[in-house]
Amino acid sequence: MAFRLDTLNGITVGIAELNGRLVAENSTILQKTCSDWQQKTPFLVFDCSNLDFIDSSGLGTIVGCLRKALEKNGDIKLAGLNAKVAMVFELTKAKKLFSIFSNAGEAAASFAASPVSSKTQ
Amino acid sequence: MKTLIAIKEQYHTWVHEAFPAMHPLLLPLCNKPFIEYLIDFAILAGSREVRLLSDGQLTEVEEHCGTGSRWGIELSYANLHPADDQQQLLDKNRKFCGGGRTMILTGYNFISYNKQKSYLDLATIATDTPIASCPGGTITLKGPPESGASEKSPLAPFSITPLDSVQSYFRISMETLQTGSSRYVLPGYGSEPDCSIGKNVIISKTAQIRKPVSIGDNVQILPKTIIGPSAIIGSNVVIDNGCSVSGSIIIDNTYIGENLEIDMRIAAGNTLIDPTSGVSLTMEDPHLLVGIKTWATTAILKRKTIHALAATILLVLQFIPFILLFPLLKLQGKWKDDPYMQETGLAGALAVAISLDRFPLLLKVITGKLDIIGSSSRSTCAGKHSYPDSGPLSRLAVFSYAEAEDWPVNGSDAAIVERFHAVHSTPIKDIGMTIKALINRLTKGR
């Protein structure tokens, strides 16, 4: 999981690339790593363009990360979901919790336009 | 007039890929198998003898359709060669056709007809060219026209559409649902238009049904679900609490987990298909989406027998401790009619540790009323879970899978554990899980 920090209009946005499969076996890694990322910035983008599959554990972990971000007045935005991953978000209604963008650049720019999304208010 | 229905495998390979558990000719369109639409059309055209030709296996279709007696026709089956053309089909089935008027339906196509119209004039039309065609096949009349029919009345309109992809399957299913029983003979009952419901359907009082819908047989729709508009629910389906299903098809033998939203999708077992793009997702979480096994009678008998044997062995082992401790606990007032007694005092603790509290329930395993391991009979009876009453997702039992896995028995996570094992268990694995449950109770108490 590659992670980088971008600064846009004075706002530091963390962009994390999720790869492969996010399932029960490895979702705890994301949980721990996300806590480290959130120490650096509460504004995160999960770039899912290389994420092939997600199960309910992975989904639960991402929702857990969002909850922590909201507690810190931050947000997590998703980018580049492929059709299969998007179907899981739609099926479980988790899509309604997140702002979803076609690519990481757009997602990061949206923080600059409105640092605290409407969902966090 | 007689009818030959010739369907080559090359036209429905997509069905094997999208719905591997389904025979293409039995693929349900609005809860009616595809082949029955063709048979209905043949009957409306006046055929009393229909022959089904295929270059694939027809065993399942034969089991489903039989001799055709349910339609009042004679239905027969034969093989064809993938390279056969229409003339070769006629030559190979000359004895069946008998030199008379024969309608030949070729291809894997949906016929759009109207049951309120008459197609009897097809027997009298003098033409050798196809009366309907599409890229996937034709309807052709061969042999001399019959006489005596009402030759002057206009032929009712009909058309054929190729069923060549998930997209066309979804579109045609939804169109059939919209036109409903006014055009086609569809299964199920309904006191109002656009709503047909099959046999043995349980709908919770708090569920909402929004027309048009078609619901198959043996369906459980649990509380706070919203079904429709435009939902086709197949047979042997469980839709769990809080789900919404709209503009979608749920194929037979599918379990839909709690609080899911299915919109513009096809769910078949543990596979979710987007009919627009054709993308399919195979779910790995049995509590979200899973196929319901159609439990054969022999499989159930095997499980019941193995469970009864295990229960007998446990009864023998527990008999002497039960004889010794039961009078003592009864005198102390710690043994209630509820088999789950209080774990107080040395005798009570010992009885619980060696699972004597389940001793009376073991007798019910021998009589086949309970399984030795499955869903917790205590929590289910107390109404703490909203399990379906029966079926592979929930089997009331003496011990629960949650006890074997050492999950809190009444937690919602335990429900997921129990459902997982209920779907994936085998009789032998069940014995192993029962031993685990006994050990857990012995070492950790309840």
mmCIF file of N, CA, C and O in Angstrom, chain B residues 247-294:
data_model
loop_
_atom_site.group_PDB
_atom_site.id
_atom_site.type_symbol
_atom_site.label_atom_id
_atom_site.label_comp_id
_atom_site.label_asym_id
_atom_site.label_seq_id
_atom_site.Cartn_x
_atom_site.Cartn_y
_atom_site.Cartn_z
ATOM 1 N N GLY B 247 -36.093 -3.625 -9.565
ATOM 2 C CA GLY B 247 -35.573 -3.709 -10.927
ATOM 3 C C GLY B 247 -34.561 -4.827 -11.100
ATOM 4 O O GLY B 247 -33.626 -4.699 -11.886
ATOM 5 N N SER B 248 -34.751 -5.914 -10.368
ATOM 6 C CA SER B 248 -33.733 -6.958 -10.339
ATOM 7 C C SER B 248 -34.354 -8.346 -10.425
ATOM 8 O O SER B 248 -35.553 -8.518 -10.222
ATOM 9 N N ILE B 249 -33.490 -9.302 -10.717
ATOM 10 C CA ILE B 249 -33.911 -10.697 -10.786
ATOM 11 C C ILE B 249 -33.112 -11.479 -9.748
ATOM 12 O O ILE B 249 -31.885 -11.405 -9.717
ATOM 13 N N ILE B 250 -33.808 -12.193 -8.896
ATOM 14 C CA ILE B 250 -33.143 -13.105 -7.964
ATOM 15 C C ILE B 250 -33.447 -14.519 -8.476
ATOM 16 O O ILE B 250 -34.604 -14.957 -8.474
ATOM 17 N N ILE B 251 -32.414 -15.178 -8.936
ATOM 18 C CA ILE B 251 -32.582 -16.521 -9.504
ATOM 19 C C ILE B 251 -32.840 -17.529 -8.368
ATOM 20 O O ILE B 251 -32.489 -17.272 -7.226
ATOM 21 N N ASP B 252 -33.431 -18.662 -8.719
ATOM 22 C CA ASP B 252 -33.764 -19.709 -7.744
ATOM 23 C C ASP B 252 -32.569 -20.047 -6.835
ATOM 24 O O ASP B 252 -31.418 -19.937 -7.241
ATOM 25 N N ASN B 253 -32.900 -20.511 -5.622
ATOM 26 C CA ASN B 253 -31.903 -21.026 -4.674
ATOM 27 C C ASN B 253 -30.857 -19.989 -4.282
ATOM 28 O O ASN B 253 -29.656 -20.230 -4.341
ATOM 29 N N THR B 254 -31.321 -18.818 -3.888
ATOM 30 C CA THR B 254 -30.392 -17.746 -3.512
ATOM 31 C C THR B 254 -30.789 -17.176 -2.150
ATOM 32 O O THR B 254 -31.974 -17.018 -1.864
ATOM 33 N N TYR B 255 -29.786 -16.903 -1.342
ATOM 34 C CA TYR B 255 -30.013 -16.238 -0.060
ATOM 35 C C TYR B 255 -29.447 -14.820 -0.159
ATOM 36 O O TYR B 255 -28.294 -14.628 -0.539
ATOM 37 N N ILE B 256 -30.267 -13.849 0.189
ATOM 38 C CA ILE B 256 -29.833 -12.444 0.185
ATOM 39 C C ILE B 256 -29.696 -12.009 1.647
ATOM 40 O O ILE B 256 -30.681 -12.028 2.393
ATOM 41 N N GLY B 257 -28.493 -11.633 2.037
ATOM 42 C CA GLY B 257 -28.212 -11.290 3.432
ATOM 43 C C GLY B 257 -28.888 -10.006 3.880
ATOM 44 O O GLY B 257 -29.510 -9.292 3.098
ATOM 45 N N GLU B 258 -28.726 -9.722 5.170
ATOM 46 C CA GLU B 258 -29.437 -8.599 5.782
ATOM 47 C C GLU B 258 -29.000 -7.245 5.224
ATOM 48 O O GLU B 258 -27.832 -7.040 4.926
ATOM 49 N N ASN B 259 -29.969 -6.353 5.127
ATOM 50 C CA ASN B 259 -29.736 -4.937 4.827
ATOM 51 C C ASN B 259 -28.996 -4.683 3.521
ATOM 52 O O ASN B 259 -28.239 -3.718 3.412
ATOM 53 N N LEU B 260 -29.198 -5.518 2.549
ATOM 54 C CA LEU B 260 -28.551 -5.299 1.254
ATOM 55 C C LEU B 260 -29.513 -4.574 0.315
ATOM 56 O O LEU B 260 -30.732 -4.653 0.452
ATOM 57 N N GLU B 261 -28.927 -3.869 -0.626
ATOM 58 C CA GLU B 261 -29.723 -3.117 -1.604
ATOM 59 C C GLU B 261 -29.390 -3.669 -2.989
ATOM 60 O O GLU B 261 -28.251 -3.536 -3.452
ATOM 61 N N ILE B 262 -30.354 -4.272 -3.613
ATOM 62 C CA ILE B 262 -30.126 -4.851 -4.942
ATOM 63 C C ILE B 262 -30.981 -4.098 -5.939
ATOM 64 O O ILE B 262 -32.216 -4.177 -5.919
ATOM 65 N N ASP B 263 -30.336 -3.326 -6.759
ATOM 66 C CA ASP B 263 -31.042 -2.483 -7.726
ATOM 67 C C ASP B 263 -30.409 -2.704 -9.098
ATOM 68 O O ASP B 263 -29.190 -2.543 -9.253
ATOM 69 N N MET B 264 -31.223 -3.072 -10.074
ATOM 70 C CA MET B 264 -30.744 -3.309 -11.440
ATOM 71 C C MET B 264 -29.628 -4.357 -11.468
ATOM 72 O O MET B 264 -28.566 -4.152 -12.036
ATOM 73 N N ARG B 265 -29.880 -5.468 -10.829
ATOM 74 C CA ARG B 265 -28.894 -6.537 -10.762
ATOM 75 C C ARG B 265 -29.576 -7.888 -10.955
ATOM 76 O O ARG B 265 -30.781 -8.028 -10.803
ATOM 77 N N ILE B 266 -28.758 -8.888 -11.253
ATOM 78 C CA ILE B 266 -29.216 -10.272 -11.235
ATOM 79 C C ILE B 266 -28.400 -10.976 -10.162
ATOM 80 O O ILE B 266 -27.171 -10.939 -10.195
ATOM 81 N N ALA B 267 -29.084 -11.591 -9.210
ATOM 82 C CA ALA B 267 -28.392 -12.356 -8.171
ATOM 83 C C ALA B 267 -28.684 -13.830 -8.402
ATOM 84 O O ALA B 267 -29.846 -14.235 -8.478
ATOM 85 N N ALA B 268 -27.625 -14.600 -8.544
ATOM 86 C CA ALA B 268 -27.786 -16.039 -8.776
ATOM 87 C C ALA B 268 -26.814 -16.771 -7.869
ATOM 88 O O ALA B 268 -25.611 -16.757 -8.110
ATOM 89 N N GLY B 269 -27.314 -17.374 -6.809
ATOM 90 C CA GLY B 269 -26.434 -18.008 -5.830
ATOM 91 C C GLY B 269 -25.544 -16.946 -5.200
ATOM 92 O O GLY B 269 -26.034 -15.934 -4.718
ATOM 93 N N ASN B 270 -24.237 -17.174 -5.235
ATOM 94 C CA ASN B 270 -23.339 -16.174 -4.646
ATOM 95 C C ASN B 270 -22.763 -15.229 -5.710
ATOM 96 O O ASN B 270 -21.754 -14.578 -5.475
ATOM 97 N N THR B 271 -23.426 -15.168 -6.852
ATOM 98 C CA THR B 271 -22.943 -14.302 -7.935
ATOM 99 C C THR B 271 -23.907 -13.144 -8.159
ATOM 100 O O THR B 271 -25.126 -13.339 -8.218
ATOM 101 N N LEU B 272 -23.322 -11.966 -8.276
ATOM 102 C CA LEU B 272 -24.109 -10.771 -8.554
ATOM 103 C C LEU B 272 -23.692 -10.261 -9.933
ATOM 104 O O LEU B 272 -22.510 -10.088 -10.196
ATOM 105 N N ILE B 273 -24.671 -10.050 -10.793
ATOM 106 C CA ILE B 273 -24.367 -9.662 -12.173
ATOM 107 C C ILE B 273 -24.966 -8.294 -12.458
ATOM 108 O O ILE B 273 -26.117 -8.023 -12.105
ATOM 109 N N ASP B 274 -24.167 -7.451 -13.105
ATOM 110 C CA ASP B 274 -24.677 -6.173 -13.595
ATOM 111 C C ASP B 274 -25.174 -6.428 -15.027
ATOM 112 O O ASP B 274 -24.365 -6.649 -15.933
ATOM 113 N N PRO B 275 -26.484 -6.416 -15.253
ATOM 114 C CA PRO B 275 -26.985 -6.773 -16.586
ATOM 115 C C PRO B 275 -26.651 -5.747 -17.661
ATOM 116 O O PRO B 275 -26.728 -6.057 -18.852
ATOM 117 N N THR B 276 -26.277 -4.560 -17.271
ATOM 118 C CA THR B 276 -25.933 -3.536 -18.255
ATOM 119 C C THR B 276 -24.553 -3.797 -18.840
ATOM 120 O O THR B 276 -24.368 -3.817 -20.057
ATOM 121 N N SER B 277 -23.576 -4.017 -17.952
ATOM 122 C CA SER B 277 -22.200 -4.214 -18.425
ATOM 123 C C SER B 277 -21.839 -5.694 -18.569
ATOM 124 O O SER B 277 -20.859 -6.028 -19.216
ATOM 125 N N GLY B 278 -22.622 -6.544 -17.944
ATOM 126 C CA GLY B 278 -22.304 -7.976 -17.964
ATOM 127 C C GLY B 278 -21.272 -8.382 -16.929
ATOM 128 O O GLY B 278 -20.914 -9.549 -16.835
ATOM 129 N N VAL B 279 -20.790 -7.407 -16.130
ATOM 130 C CA VAL B 279 -19.784 -7.718 -15.105
ATOM 131 C C VAL B 279 -20.426 -8.570 -14.014
ATOM 132 O O VAL B 279 -21.531 -8.277 -13.556
ATOM 133 N N SER B 280 -19.731 -9.625 -13.606
ATOM 134 C CA SER B 280 -20.274 -10.439 -12.525
ATOM 135 C C SER B 280 -19.284 -10.515 -11.379
ATOM 136 O O SER B 280 -18.066 -10.522 -11.582
ATOM 137 N N LEU B 281 -19.826 -10.540 -10.181
ATOM 138 C CA LEU B 281 -19.009 -10.559 -8.971
ATOM 139 C C LEU B 281 -19.396 -11.790 -8.157
ATOM 140 O O LEU B 281 -20.569 -11.977 -7.840
ATOM 141 N N THR B 282 -18.416 -12.631 -7.855
ATOM 142 C CA THR B 282 -18.681 -13.801 -7.019
ATOM 143 C C THR B 282 -18.367 -13.447 -5.574
ATOM 144 O O THR B 282 -17.225 -13.141 -5.236
ATOM 145 N N MET B 283 -19.386 -13.455 -4.749
ATOM 146 C CA MET B 283 -19.215 -13.048 -3.355
ATOM 147 C C MET B 283 -18.582 -14.181 -2.563
ATOM 148 O O MET B 283 -18.874 -15.362 -2.807
ATOM 149 N N GLU B 284 -17.715 -13.810 -1.616
ATOM 150 C CA GLU B 284 -17.096 -14.815 -0.764
ATOM 151 C C GLU B 284 -17.676 -14.802 0.645
ATOM 152 O O GLU B 284 -17.280 -15.595 1.485
ATOM 153 N N ASP B 285 -18.587 -13.854 0.902
ATOM 154 C CA ASP B 285 -19.185 -13.741 2.227
ATOM 155 C C ASP B 285 -20.542 -14.427 2.218
ATOM 156 O O ASP B 285 -21.484 -13.917 1.626
ATOM 157 N N PRO B 286 -20.640 -15.587 2.895
ATOM 158 C CA PRO B 286 -21.920 -16.291 2.858
ATOM 159 C C PRO B 286 -23.048 -15.547 3.560
ATOM 160 O O PRO B 286 -24.206 -15.856 3.344
ATOM 161 N N HIS B 287 -22.707 -14.572 4.416
ATOM 162 C CA HIS B 287 -23.782 -13.831 5.076
ATOM 163 C C HIS B 287 -24.300 -12.694 4.194
ATOM 164 O O HIS B 287 -25.253 -12.023 4.554
ATOM 165 N N LEU B 288 -23.649 -12.447 3.058
ATOM 166 C CA LEU B 288 -24.160 -11.438 2.136
ATOM 167 C C LEU B 288 -25.008 -12.099 1.051
ATOM 168 O O LEU B 288 -26.190 -11.778 0.883
ATOM 169 N N LEU B 289 -24.380 -12.985 0.315
ATOM 170 C CA LEU B 289 -25.053 -13.585 -0.836
ATOM 171 C C LEU B 289 -24.531 -15.007 -0.960
ATOM 172 O O LEU B 289 -23.327 -15.225 -0.984
ATOM 173 N N VAL B 290 -25.429 -15.947 -1.013
ATOM 174 C CA VAL B 290 -24.962 -17.334 -1.113
ATOM 175 C C VAL B 290 -26.019 -18.183 -1.805
ATOM 176 O O VAL B 290 -27.210 -17.858 -1.765
ATOM 177 N N GLY B 291 -25.555 -19.223 -2.462
ATOM 178 C CA GLY B 291 -26.493 -20.149 -3.083
ATOM 179 C C GLY B 291 -27.059 -21.090 -2.033
ATOM 180 O O GLY B 291 -26.345 -21.519 -1.139
ATOM 181 N N ILE B 292 -28.333 -21.376 -2.143
ATOM 182 C CA ILE B 292 -28.957 -22.315 -1.221
ATOM 183 C C ILE B 292 -28.924 -23.678 -1.885
ATOM 184 O O ILE B 292 -29.427 -23.840 -2.993
ATOM 185 N N LYS B 293 -28.311 -24.626 -1.221
ATOM 186 C CA LYS B 293 -28.250 -25.970 -1.796
ATOM 187 C C LYS B 293 -29.645 -26.579 -1.762
ATOM 188 O O LYS B 293 -30.351 -26.458 -0.768
ATOM 189 N N THR B 294 -30.010 -27.209 -2.845
ATOM 190 C CA THR B 294 -31.264 -27.949 -2.827
ATOM 191 C C THR B 294 -30.961 -29.311 -2.240
ATOM 192 O O THR B 294 -30.366 -30.156 -2.885
#
